């Protein structure tokens, strides 16, 4: 997986299959793209002279760097889970297939303006192998010690120290990094033990967490009621959908619509609007879904749009600036589209 630091788009974190996490400075590549985009737009408008004049006064592009500035090999094995905090600049969490979670913190300013102020008259590159301090914070524990792999991590959108994990065995945990060594809340959300492949924290309604499983079901949870009074019973989701027949591979909430979510599996990408209620006066179907029931493969009324044609879709993301634009990555390539009914 690849994740861009939300506080500084130059910094990209990448989990590798060699068991290492690498950080790259892609600022030089972004400068080249920005300059080429400016040149293309100016040619279209027949403003080449003014564009050239502007380019003369513009700072030269930074050097493109192909090698990572930081390579971390402290994990015991490879992993998939990686996420940047949107509250604390430069805070990163990574986890591996043995259930270990490591917390990263930047050792110097991360915001571009702060970096410019600190290194204004220095030629030294701010990013180096000493830019981050990494601390092993959590190890495998609880009931899934036989298969402790952490499949996904998500930082809380408004709490600097709160972190959620989706793990093998159908387990979701909530951590507070101020209390290392143990989870604050731990629940087995899948009675069947199906792995939790992905989770997504709603940035607009911070008590909503979505999860997608290896059994093709995806659920939405209210974290205010996530701690079950009876430890032997799983909490009830606000909604659970069984319309997918292959594992859920990615989830992402819409950046401006709190009820809309994009979901992907091996066969395609799907847009759901959870604000749509089924025409069921007695509310029987909603109760079935909340209990984990429902008919497998049945198309729910909340499903608005289906994008097919891609092979083995692995990631789906909303464009942060173009309304309702969706981008996906898959074995067959990239897809970028806007659903026709949004």
Tab-separated table of C-alpha atoms in Angstrom:
chain	number	residue	atom	x	y	z
A	1	UNK	CA	0.000	0.000	0.000
A	2	UNK	CA	1.004	3.594	-0.658
A	3	UNK	CA	-0.170	6.516	1.484
A	4	UNK	CA	0.511	10.255	1.103
A	5	UNK	CA	1.082	12.420	4.174
A	6	UNK	CA	-2.004	14.687	4.432
A	7	UNK	CA	0.023	17.572	5.902
A	8	UNK	CA	2.772	17.481	3.278
A	9	UNK	CA	2.061	15.948	-0.132
A	10	UNK	CA	5.806	15.568	-0.807
A	11	UNK	CA	6.062	12.668	1.654
A	12	UNK	CA	4.823	9.221	0.633
A	13	UNK	CA	4.886	6.066	2.744
A	14	UNK	CA	5.031	2.625	1.139
A	15	UNK	CA	4.822	-0.899	2.512
A	16	UNK	CA	7.104	-3.248	0.560
A	17	UNK	CA	6.931	-7.012	0.160
A	18	UNK	CA	10.445	-7.243	1.571
A	19	UNK	CA	9.192	-6.447	5.059
A	20	UNK	CA	10.314	-2.807	5.038
A	21	UNK	CA	8.452	0.492	5.142
A	22	UNK	CA	9.948	3.209	2.938
A	23	UNK	CA	9.364	6.958	2.907
A	24	UNK	CA	9.914	8.909	-0.312
A	25	UNK	CA	10.256	12.614	-1.058
A	26	UNK	CA	8.340	13.085	-4.327
A	27	UNK	CA	8.512	16.900	-4.287
A	28	UNK	CA	10.728	16.978	-7.392
A	29	UNK	CA	8.281	14.879	-9.387
A	30	UNK	CA	5.383	17.100	-8.305
A	31	UNK	CA	7.310	20.204	-9.404
A	32	UNK	CA	7.813	18.716	-12.870
A	33	UNK	CA	4.110	17.874	-13.131
A	34	UNK	CA	3.111	21.355	-11.980
A	35	UNK	CA	5.381	23.045	-14.522
A	36	UNK	CA	4.245	20.814	-17.374
A	37	UNK	CA	0.616	21.460	-16.472
A	38	UNK	CA	1.217	25.208	-16.440
A	39	UNK	CA	2.903	25.036	-19.816
A	40	UNK	CA	0.120	22.949	-21.362
A	41	UNK	CA	-2.602	25.287	-20.122
A	42	UNK	CA	-0.786	28.357	-21.351
A	43	UNK	CA	-0.343	26.888	-24.833
A	44	UNK	CA	-4.022	26.169	-25.065
A	45	UNK	CA	-4.741	29.798	-24.258
A	46	UNK	CA	-2.053	31.153	-26.595
A	47	UNK	CA	-0.293	32.779	-23.691
A	48	UNK	CA	3.146	31.335	-24.224
A	49	UNK	CA	4.915	34.683	-23.851
A	50	UNK	CA	3.429	35.499	-20.461
A	51	UNK	CA	3.918	31.908	-19.340
A	52	UNK	CA	7.603	32.025	-20.239
A	53	UNK	CA	7.960	35.274	-18.327
A	54	UNK	CA	6.314	33.715	-15.314
A	55	UNK	CA	8.590	30.686	-15.553
A	56	UNK	CA	11.662	32.904	-15.440
A	57	UNK	CA	10.692	34.264	-12.038
A	58	UNK	CA	9.559	30.896	-10.700
A	59	UNK	CA	11.911	28.869	-8.497
A	60	UNK	CA	13.651	25.995	-10.269
A	61	UNK	CA	12.096	22.566	-9.827
A	62	UNK	CA	13.531	20.403	-7.106
A	63	UNK	CA	15.667	17.436	-8.031
A	64	UNK	CA	13.765	14.210	-8.578
A	65	UNK	CA	14.743	11.509	-6.084
A	66	UNK	CA	14.261	7.858	-6.885
A	67	UNK	CA	15.570	6.397	-3.641
A	68	UNK	CA	13.699	6.557	-0.301
A	69	UNK	CA	15.113	8.869	2.333
A	70	UNK	CA	14.006	6.556	5.153
A	71	UNK	CA	13.818	2.754	5.138
A	72	UNK	CA	12.483	1.060	8.261
A	73	UNK	CA	13.182	-2.642	8.759
A	74	UNK	CA	11.988	-2.941	12.350
A	75	UNK	CA	8.918	-5.039	11.505
A	76	UNK	CA	9.295	-8.791	11.888
A	77	UNK	CA	7.687	-9.533	8.537
A	78	UNK	CA	5.809	-7.881	5.683
A	79	UNK	CA	2.496	-6.107	6.172
A	80	UNK	CA	-0.268	-4.108	4.557
A	81	UNK	CA	-1.577	-1.668	7.166
A	82	UNK	CA	-0.346	1.934	6.961
A	83	UNK	CA	-2.083	5.226	7.740
A	84	UNK	CA	-1.118	8.867	8.393
A	85	UNK	CA	-2.836	10.836	11.124
A	86	UNK	CA	-4.893	13.799	9.920
A	87	UNK	CA	-4.704	15.460	13.336
A	88	UNK	CA	-0.993	15.262	14.235
A	89	UNK	CA	1.393	16.255	11.399
A	90	UNK	CA	3.958	13.574	10.658
A	91	UNK	CA	2.372	10.826	12.765
A	92	UNK	CA	2.200	7.458	11.011
A	93	UNK	CA	1.077	3.978	12.046
A	94	UNK	CA	2.227	0.747	10.389
A	95	UNK	CA	1.400	-2.871	11.199
A	96	UNK	CA	2.575	-6.269	9.968
A	97	UNK	CA	1.278	-9.803	9.520
A	98	UNK	CA	2.399	-10.832	13.014
A	99	UNK	CA	0.159	-8.334	14.743
A	100	UNK	CA	2.784	-5.719	15.603
A	101	UNK	CA	1.808	-2.041	15.390
A	102	UNK	CA	4.510	0.642	15.288
A	103	UNK	CA	3.917	4.371	15.757
A	104	UNK	CA	6.017	6.944	13.899
A	105	UNK	CA	6.501	10.595	14.885
A	106	UNK	CA	8.320	13.270	12.912
A	107	UNK	CA	11.502	14.629	14.489
A	108	UNK	CA	11.221	18.053	12.831
A	109	UNK	CA	8.502	20.261	11.255
A	110	UNK	CA	6.337	18.630	8.601
A	111	UNK	CA	4.126	21.448	7.276
A	112	UNK	CA	5.665	23.076	4.162
A	113	UNK	CA	5.514	26.597	5.632
A	114	UNK	CA	7.244	25.452	8.821
A	115	UNK	CA	9.947	23.689	6.801
A	116	UNK	CA	10.515	26.802	4.671
A	117	UNK	CA	10.844	28.950	7.795
A	118	UNK	CA	13.333	26.602	9.462
A	119	UNK	CA	15.483	25.867	6.396
A	120	UNK	CA	15.161	29.245	4.689
A	121	UNK	CA	18.873	29.955	4.455
A	122	UNK	CA	20.140	26.392	4.554
A	123	UNK	CA	20.884	24.074	1.665
A	124	UNK	CA	20.445	20.955	3.795
A	125	UNK	CA	17.643	18.624	2.732
A	126	UNK	CA	15.189	18.437	5.662
A	127	UNK	CA	14.262	14.804	4.970
A	128	UNK	CA	16.752	12.139	6.027
A	129	UNK	CA	17.032	8.853	7.889
A	130	UNK	CA	16.713	10.768	11.172
A	131	UNK	CA	13.466	12.551	10.248
A	132	UNK	CA	11.233	10.052	12.053
A	133	UNK	CA	11.333	8.215	15.366
A	134	UNK	CA	9.598	4.820	15.296
A	135	UNK	CA	8.417	3.006	18.411
A	136	UNK	CA	6.996	-0.547	18.563
A	137	UNK	CA	3.801	0.108	20.515
A	138	UNK	CA	1.570	-2.981	20.280
A	139	UNK	CA	2.150	-6.702	19.794
A	140	UNK	CA	-0.245	-9.539	19.018
A	141	UNK	CA	-2.588	-10.239	21.896
A	142	UNK	CA	-6.074	-11.478	22.634
A	143	UNK	CA	-7.933	-14.353	21.055
A	144	UNK	CA	-6.400	-14.411	17.575
A	145	UNK	CA	-2.799	-15.266	18.442
A	146	UNK	CA	-2.764	-18.036	15.828
A	147	UNK	CA	-3.522	-15.572	12.998
A	148	UNK	CA	-2.695	-12.100	14.368
A	149	UNK	CA	-2.190	-10.271	11.057
A	150	UNK	CA	-3.308	-6.623	11.094
A	151	UNK	CA	-4.896	-5.993	7.706
A	152	UNK	CA	-5.710	-2.281	7.988
A	153	UNK	CA	-5.257	0.757	10.244
A	154	UNK	CA	-7.233	3.999	10.512
A	155	UNK	CA	-6.490	7.029	12.677
A	156	UNK	CA	-9.422	8.835	14.225
A	157	UNK	CA	-10.371	11.924	12.180
A	158	UNK	CA	-10.531	14.140	15.282
A	159	UNK	CA	-8.601	12.398	18.095
A	160	UNK	CA	-4.816	12.658	17.925
A	161	UNK	CA	-4.130	9.479	19.884
A	162	UNK	CA	-6.956	7.115	18.843
A	163	UNK	CA	-6.369	4.380	16.292
A	164	UNK	CA	-8.499	1.525	14.904
A	165	UNK	CA	-7.295	-1.766	13.444
A	166	UNK	CA	-8.943	-4.473	11.335
A	167	UNK	CA	-7.433	-7.911	11.861
A	168	UNK	CA	-7.642	-11.544	10.854
A	169	UNK	CA	-10.208	-13.599	12.700
A	170	UNK	CA	-12.916	-10.955	12.284
A	171	UNK	CA	-11.555	-8.627	14.967
A	172	UNK	CA	-11.665	-4.827	15.160
A	173	UNK	CA	-9.748	-3.035	17.903
A	174	UNK	CA	-9.619	0.555	19.129
A	175	UNK	CA	-6.314	1.782	20.575
A	176	UNK	CA	-5.172	4.871	22.438
A	177	UNK	CA	-1.424	5.349	21.909
A	178	UNK	CA	-1.160	6.915	25.355
A	179	UNK	CA	-1.754	3.391	26.692
A	180	UNK	CA	0.773	1.164	24.888
A	181	UNK	CA	0.553	-2.598	25.051
A	182	UNK	CA	-3.201	-3.159	25.003
A	183	UNK	CA	-6.358	-2.204	23.136
A	184	UNK	CA	-9.043	-0.053	24.735
A	185	UNK	CA	-11.833	-1.952	22.925
A	186	UNK	CA	-11.639	-5.301	21.144
A	187	UNK	CA	-14.570	-7.000	19.393
A	188	UNK	CA	-15.012	-9.992	17.146
A	189	UNK	CA	-17.439	-8.542	14.631
A	190	UNK	CA	-17.679	-11.623	12.379
A	191	UNK	CA	-19.110	-14.706	14.069
A	192	UNK	CA	-17.721	-16.824	11.239
A	193	UNK	CA	-14.205	-15.575	11.920
A	194	UNK	CA	-13.852	-14.080	8.425
A	195	UNK	CA	-10.910	-11.677	8.236
A	196	UNK	CA	-11.511	-7.925	8.386
A	197	UNK	CA	-9.698	-6.786	5.235
A	198	UNK	CA	-10.326	-3.035	5.373
A	199	UNK	CA	-11.806	-0.357	7.629
A	200	UNK	CA	-12.742	3.272	6.969
A	201	UNK	CA	-13.400	6.010	9.538
A	202	UNK	CA	-15.989	8.610	8.547
A	203	UNK	CA	-14.284	12.041	8.628
A	204	UNK	CA	-17.591	13.941	8.814
A	205	UNK	CA	-19.360	11.795	11.443
A	206	UNK	CA	-16.549	10.596	13.666
A	207	UNK	CA	-18.560	7.921	15.456
A	208	UNK	CA	-19.089	5.909	12.233
A	209	UNK	CA	-16.655	3.188	11.212
A	210	UNK	CA	-17.090	0.920	8.175
A	211	UNK	CA	-15.519	-2.508	7.832
A	212	UNK	CA	-15.180	-4.918	4.916
A	213	UNK	CA	-14.618	-8.627	5.304
A	214	UNK	CA	-13.132	-11.570	3.493
A	215	UNK	CA	-16.622	-13.078	3.319
A	216	UNK	CA	-17.871	-10.264	1.053
A	217	UNK	CA	-19.899	-8.491	3.757
A	218	UNK	CA	-19.361	-4.881	4.717
A	219	UNK	CA	-20.781	-3.227	7.807
A	220	UNK	CA	-21.199	0.201	9.379
A	221	UNK	CA	-20.692	0.571	13.129
A	222	UNK	CA	-21.615	3.244	15.652
A	223	UNK	CA	-18.567	3.467	17.917
A	224	UNK	CA	-20.696	4.920	20.700
A	225	UNK	CA	-22.276	1.465	21.002
A	226	UNK	CA	-19.291	-0.604	19.928
A	227	UNK	CA	-18.444	-1.845	23.408
A	228	UNK	CA	-20.883	-4.691	24.048
A	229	UNK	CA	-22.000	-5.077	27.684
A	230	UNK	CA	-21.736	-8.846	27.216
A	231	UNK	CA	-18.193	-9.791	26.068
A	232	UNK	CA	-19.499	-13.078	24.673
A	233	UNK	CA	-21.775	-11.259	22.210
A	234	UNK	CA	-20.720	-9.262	19.179
A	235	UNK	CA	-21.962	-5.672	18.851
A	236	UNK	CA	-24.762	-5.008	16.368
A	237	UNK	CA	-23.920	-2.932	13.290
A	238	UNK	CA	-26.038	-0.033	12.096
A	239	UNK	CA	-26.130	-1.763	8.716
A	240	UNK	CA	-24.649	-4.860	7.123
A	241	UNK	CA	-24.670	-5.708	3.420
A	242	UNK	CA	-24.206	-9.162	1.902
A	243	UNK	CA	-24.531	-8.242	-1.769
A	244	UNK	CA	-20.869	-8.998	-2.590
A	245	UNK	CA	-19.701	-12.497	-3.407
A	246	UNK	CA	-15.963	-11.853	-3.314
A	247	UNK	CA	-13.803	-10.297	-0.545
A	248	UNK	CA	-14.099	-6.558	0.091
A	249	UNK	CA	-10.801	-4.951	-0.919
A	250	UNK	CA	-11.315	-1.241	-0.215
A	251	UNK	CA	-13.652	1.241	1.482
A	252	UNK	CA	-13.717	5.036	1.502
A	253	UNK	CA	-16.329	7.509	2.730
A	254	UNK	CA	-17.248	10.441	0.500
A	255	UNK	CA	-15.262	13.575	1.509
A	256	UNK	CA	-18.340	15.850	1.605
A	257	UNK	CA	-21.370	13.526	1.881
A	258	UNK	CA	-21.466	11.782	5.247
A	259	UNK	CA	-23.782	8.985	4.098
A	260	UNK	CA	-22.070	7.961	0.856
A	261	UNK	CA	-19.342	5.337	0.641
A	262	UNK	CA	-17.348	3.706	-2.145
A	263	UNK	CA	-16.712	-0.040	-1.903
A	264	UNK	CA	-14.641	-2.356	-4.081
A	265	UNK	CA	-14.281	-6.105	-4.441
A	266	UNK	CA	-12.544	-8.341	-6.972
A	267	UNK	CA	-15.263	-7.753	-9.555
A	268	UNK	CA	-15.892	-4.007	-9.443
A	269	UNK	CA	-16.508	-0.739	-7.599
A	270	UNK	CA	-19.803	0.168	-5.943
A	271	UNK	CA	-21.278	3.422	-4.638
A	272	UNK	CA	-23.717	3.217	-1.712
A	273	UNK	CA	-25.895	5.928	-0.204
A	274	UNK	CA	-26.708	4.831	3.331
A	275	UNK	CA	-29.284	7.593	3.797
A	276	UNK	CA	-31.713	5.711	1.516
A	277	UNK	CA	-34.267	3.736	3.488
A	278	UNK	CA	-35.984	0.663	2.138
A	279	UNK	CA	-39.737	0.780	1.677
A	280	UNK	CA	-40.396	-1.547	4.611
A	281	UNK	CA	-43.091	-0.185	6.932
A	282	UNK	CA	-42.447	-2.812	9.596
A	283	UNK	CA	-38.662	-2.328	9.375
A	284	UNK	CA	-38.138	-6.103	9.320
A	285	UNK	CA	-35.347	-6.021	6.734
A	286	UNK	CA	-33.379	-3.367	8.611
A	287	UNK	CA	-33.546	-5.475	11.756
A	288	UNK	CA	-32.328	-8.506	9.820
A	289	UNK	CA	-29.423	-6.576	8.382
A	290	UNK	CA	-28.445	-5.215	11.788
A	291	UNK	CA	-28.430	-8.770	13.159
A	292	UNK	CA	-26.172	-9.882	10.333
A	293	UNK	CA	-28.961	-11.543	8.373
A	294	UNK	CA	-30.380	-10.712	5.004
A	295	UNK	CA	-30.164	-12.563	1.713
A	296	UNK	CA	-26.672	-13.094	0.345
A	297	UNK	CA	-26.262	-11.576	-3.110
A	298	UNK	CA	-29.490	-9.540	-2.972
A	299	UNK	CA	-29.142	-6.012	-4.354
A	300	UNK	CA	-29.913	-3.454	-1.614
A	301	UNK	CA	-31.742	-0.180	-2.389
A	302	UNK	CA	-28.744	1.762	-1.038
A	303	UNK	CA	-26.608	0.618	-3.998
A	304	UNK	CA	-26.556	3.568	-6.431
A	305	UNK	CA	-23.889	2.745	-8.985
A	306	UNK	CA	-21.710	-0.145	-10.167
A	307	UNK	CA	-18.469	0.216	-12.142
A	308	UNK	CA	-17.418	-3.036	-13.797
A	309	UNK	CA	-14.730	-4.016	-16.262
A	310	UNK	CA	-11.694	-3.777	-13.996
A	311	UNK	CA	-9.953	-6.976	-12.959
A	312	UNK	CA	-9.055	-7.527	-9.285
A	313	UNK	CA	-9.768	-3.991	-8.001
A	314	UNK	CA	-7.596	-3.266	-4.954
A	315	UNK	CA	-8.117	0.396	-4.023
A	316	UNK	CA	-10.881	2.973	-4.462
A	317	UNK	CA	-10.581	6.674	-3.602
A	318	UNK	CA	-12.706	9.790	-4.008
A	319	UNK	CA	-11.025	12.755	-5.673
A	320	UNK	CA	-10.576	15.449	-2.989
A	321	UNK	CA	-11.373	18.341	-5.359
A	322	UNK	CA	-13.531	17.051	-8.234
A	323	UNK	CA	-17.017	16.332	-6.842
A	324	UNK	CA	-18.002	12.645	-6.995
A	325	UNK	CA	-14.960	11.674	-9.079
A	326	UNK	CA	-13.667	8.197	-8.207
A	327	UNK	CA	-10.282	6.622	-8.968
A	328	UNK	CA	-9.467	2.926	-8.667
A	329	UNK	CA	-6.405	0.740	-9.029
A	330	UNK	CA	-6.636	-2.837	-10.212
A	331	UNK	CA	-4.684	-5.635	-11.852
A	332	UNK	CA	-5.903	-4.370	-15.228
A	333	UNK	CA	-4.926	-0.714	-14.649
A	334	UNK	CA	-6.295	2.597	-13.398
A	335	UNK	CA	-9.870	3.794	-13.774
A	336	UNK	CA	-11.176	7.329	-13.225
A	337	UNK	CA	-14.886	8.046	-13.518
A	338	UNK	CA	-17.836	10.082	-12.241
A	339	UNK	CA	-20.998	8.038	-11.592
A	340	UNK	CA	-23.725	9.167	-13.995
A	341	UNK	CA	-26.383	9.407	-11.266
A	342	UNK	CA	-24.412	11.527	-8.781
